Tab-separated table of C-alpha atoms in Angstrom:
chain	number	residue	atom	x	y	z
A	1	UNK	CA	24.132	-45.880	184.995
A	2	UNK	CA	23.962	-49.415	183.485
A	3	UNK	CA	25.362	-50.331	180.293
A	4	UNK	CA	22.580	-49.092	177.378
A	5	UNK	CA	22.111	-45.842	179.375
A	6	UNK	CA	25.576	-45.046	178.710
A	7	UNK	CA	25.554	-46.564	174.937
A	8	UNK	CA	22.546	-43.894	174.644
A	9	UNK	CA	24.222	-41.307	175.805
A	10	UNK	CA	27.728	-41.656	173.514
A	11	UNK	CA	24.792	-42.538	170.809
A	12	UNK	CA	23.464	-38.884	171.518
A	13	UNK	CA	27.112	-37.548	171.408
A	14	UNK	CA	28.144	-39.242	168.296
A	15	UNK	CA	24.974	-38.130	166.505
A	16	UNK	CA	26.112	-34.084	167.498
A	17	UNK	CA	28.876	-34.944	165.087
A	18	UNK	CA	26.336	-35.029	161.735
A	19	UNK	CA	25.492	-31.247	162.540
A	20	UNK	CA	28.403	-29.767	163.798
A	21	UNK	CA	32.223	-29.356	163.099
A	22	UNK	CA	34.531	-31.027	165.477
A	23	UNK	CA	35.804	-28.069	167.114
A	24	UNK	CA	32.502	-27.588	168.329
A	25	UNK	CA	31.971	-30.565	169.673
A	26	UNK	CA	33.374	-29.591	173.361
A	27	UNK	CA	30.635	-27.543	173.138
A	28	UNK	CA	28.008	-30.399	172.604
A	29	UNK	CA	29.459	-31.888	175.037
A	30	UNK	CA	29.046	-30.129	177.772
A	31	UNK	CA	25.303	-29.150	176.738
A	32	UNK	CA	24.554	-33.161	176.512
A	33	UNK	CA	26.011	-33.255	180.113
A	34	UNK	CA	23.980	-30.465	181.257
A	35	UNK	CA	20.833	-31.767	179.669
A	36	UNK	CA	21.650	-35.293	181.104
A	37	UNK	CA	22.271	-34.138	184.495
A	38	UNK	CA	21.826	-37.506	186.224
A	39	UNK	CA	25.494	-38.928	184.712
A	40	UNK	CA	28.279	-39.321	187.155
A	41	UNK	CA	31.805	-38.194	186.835
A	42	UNK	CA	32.430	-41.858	186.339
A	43	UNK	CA	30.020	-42.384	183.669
A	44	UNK	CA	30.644	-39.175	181.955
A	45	UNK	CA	34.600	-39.654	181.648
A	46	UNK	CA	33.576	-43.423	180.376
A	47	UNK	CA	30.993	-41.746	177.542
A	48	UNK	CA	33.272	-39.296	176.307
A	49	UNK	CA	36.492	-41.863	176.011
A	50	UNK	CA	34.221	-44.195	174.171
A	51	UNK	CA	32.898	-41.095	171.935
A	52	UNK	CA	36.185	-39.983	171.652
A	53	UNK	CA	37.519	-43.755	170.106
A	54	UNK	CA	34.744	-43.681	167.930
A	55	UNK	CA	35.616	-40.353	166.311
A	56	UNK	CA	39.136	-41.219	165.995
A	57	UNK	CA	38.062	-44.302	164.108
A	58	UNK	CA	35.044	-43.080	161.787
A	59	UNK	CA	37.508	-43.001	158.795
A	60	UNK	CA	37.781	-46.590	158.921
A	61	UNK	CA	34.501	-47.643	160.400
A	62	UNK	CA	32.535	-45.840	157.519
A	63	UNK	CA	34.880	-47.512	154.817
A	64	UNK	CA	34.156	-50.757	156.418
A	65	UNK	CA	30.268	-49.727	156.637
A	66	UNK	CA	30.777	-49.025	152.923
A	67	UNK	CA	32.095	-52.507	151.894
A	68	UNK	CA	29.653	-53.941	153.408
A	69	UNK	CA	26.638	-52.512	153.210
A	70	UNK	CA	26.025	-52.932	148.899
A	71	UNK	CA	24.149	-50.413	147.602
A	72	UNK	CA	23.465	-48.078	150.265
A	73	UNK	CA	26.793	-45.883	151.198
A	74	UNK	CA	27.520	-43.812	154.636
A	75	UNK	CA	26.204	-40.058	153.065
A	76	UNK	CA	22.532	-42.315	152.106
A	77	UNK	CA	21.758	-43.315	155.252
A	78	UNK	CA	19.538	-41.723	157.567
A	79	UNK	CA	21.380	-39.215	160.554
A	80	UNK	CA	20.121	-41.968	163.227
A	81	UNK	CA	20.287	-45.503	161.334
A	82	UNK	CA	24.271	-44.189	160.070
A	83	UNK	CA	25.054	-43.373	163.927
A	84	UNK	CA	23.777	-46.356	165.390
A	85	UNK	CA	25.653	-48.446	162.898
A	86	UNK	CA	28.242	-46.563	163.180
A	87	UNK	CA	28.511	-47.210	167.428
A	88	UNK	CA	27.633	-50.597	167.116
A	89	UNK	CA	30.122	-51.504	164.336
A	90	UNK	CA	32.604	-49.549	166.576
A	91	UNK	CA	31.603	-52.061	169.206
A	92	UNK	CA	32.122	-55.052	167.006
A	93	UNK	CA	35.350	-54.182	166.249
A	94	UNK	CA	37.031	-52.246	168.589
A	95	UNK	CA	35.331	-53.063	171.917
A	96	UNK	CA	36.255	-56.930	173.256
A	97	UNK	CA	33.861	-56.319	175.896
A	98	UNK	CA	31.027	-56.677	173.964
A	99	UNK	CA	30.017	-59.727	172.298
A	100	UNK	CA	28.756	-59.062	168.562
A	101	UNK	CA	24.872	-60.421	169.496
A	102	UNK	CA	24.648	-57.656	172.409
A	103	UNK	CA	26.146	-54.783	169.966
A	104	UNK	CA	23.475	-55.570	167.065
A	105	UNK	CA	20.811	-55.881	169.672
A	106	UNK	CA	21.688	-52.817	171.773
A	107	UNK	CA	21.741	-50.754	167.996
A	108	UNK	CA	18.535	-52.554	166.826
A	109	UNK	CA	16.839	-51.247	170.698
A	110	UNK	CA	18.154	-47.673	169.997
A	111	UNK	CA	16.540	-47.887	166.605
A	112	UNK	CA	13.282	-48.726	167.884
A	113	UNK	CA	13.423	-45.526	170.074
A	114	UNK	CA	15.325	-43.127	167.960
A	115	UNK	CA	14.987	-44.060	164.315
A	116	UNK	CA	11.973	-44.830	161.449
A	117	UNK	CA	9.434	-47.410	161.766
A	118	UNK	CA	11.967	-49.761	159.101
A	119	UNK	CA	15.314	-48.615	161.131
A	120	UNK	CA	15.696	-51.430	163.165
A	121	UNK	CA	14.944	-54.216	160.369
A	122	UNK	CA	17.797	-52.104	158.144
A	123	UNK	CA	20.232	-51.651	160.836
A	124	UNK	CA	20.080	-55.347	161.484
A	125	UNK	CA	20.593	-56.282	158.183
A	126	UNK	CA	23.614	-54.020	157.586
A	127	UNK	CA	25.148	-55.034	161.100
A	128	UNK	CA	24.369	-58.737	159.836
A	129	UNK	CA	27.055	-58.278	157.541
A	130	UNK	CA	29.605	-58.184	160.198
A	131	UNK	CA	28.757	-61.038	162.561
C-alpha cells in the first residue's frame, strides 16, 4: 500500500473518532480493517500507530488549529475539513518524514474526494498558516 492509501485509511480512522467515544474505537477499528480487507499486517500496524499518535496529540493539535485558524474554531468546522487538518497538521509537526508541501497537498487531495466542493480551497488556507 503506497503512502496516500495508508494516509486514507488513518484519515478514515481518525474521522471514527467525531462519532464515537474512545473506548469504542477498538471497535472501529477492526470494522475499518474488515471493510478494507486489502491492508497488510504491515500496513495495518503502521495505520493504527500513526492513528494512535494522532489521538494522543489532538489536545494540542486542535489548540494549535485554534491559534491559527482566526475566526473559525475546531467544534465549526466541518467532520471531514477538521480531520484532514487535523492529520495533516499532525504531519507537519510531528512526522519528519514528511515535508510540509506533501502534507498540505496529500490533505488538499483527500478533500477533493471526501469533503465539500470549497474544502480543499479552506483546508489550504488554514494549513497555509503553518508552512
Amino acid at each position: 500500500m503506497g503512502r496516500r492509501e495508508l494516509r486514507e485509511q488513518i484519515f478514515k480512522l481518525l474521522f471514527r473518532v467525531e462519532f464515537h467515544p474512545l473506548e469504542d474505537m477498538p471497535e472501529q477499528e477492526k470494522l475499518l480493517f474488515e471493510e478494507e480487507n486489502a491492508v497488510s499486517e504491515k500496513d495495518e500496524q503502521y495505520i493504527l500507530r500513526k492513528y494512535e499518535d494522532i489521538v494522543s496529540k489532538l489536545e494540542m493539535i486542535d489548540e494549535m488549529i485554534n491559534k491559527e485558524a482566526k475566526g473559525w474554531e475546531t467544534g465549526r468546522m466541518g467532520k471531514v475539513d477538521l480531520t484532514l487538518i487535523r492529520l495533516a497538521v499532525y504531519e507537519m509537526k510531528y512526522d519528519d518524514d514528511i515535508p510540509t508541501g506533501v502534507a498540505i497537498n496529500e490533505a488538499v487531495e483527500l478533500a477533493k474526494k471526501f469533503g465539500q466542493d470549497n474544502s480543499p480551497s479552506f483546508i489550504n488556507g488554514v494549513l497555509a498558516k503553518f508552512a
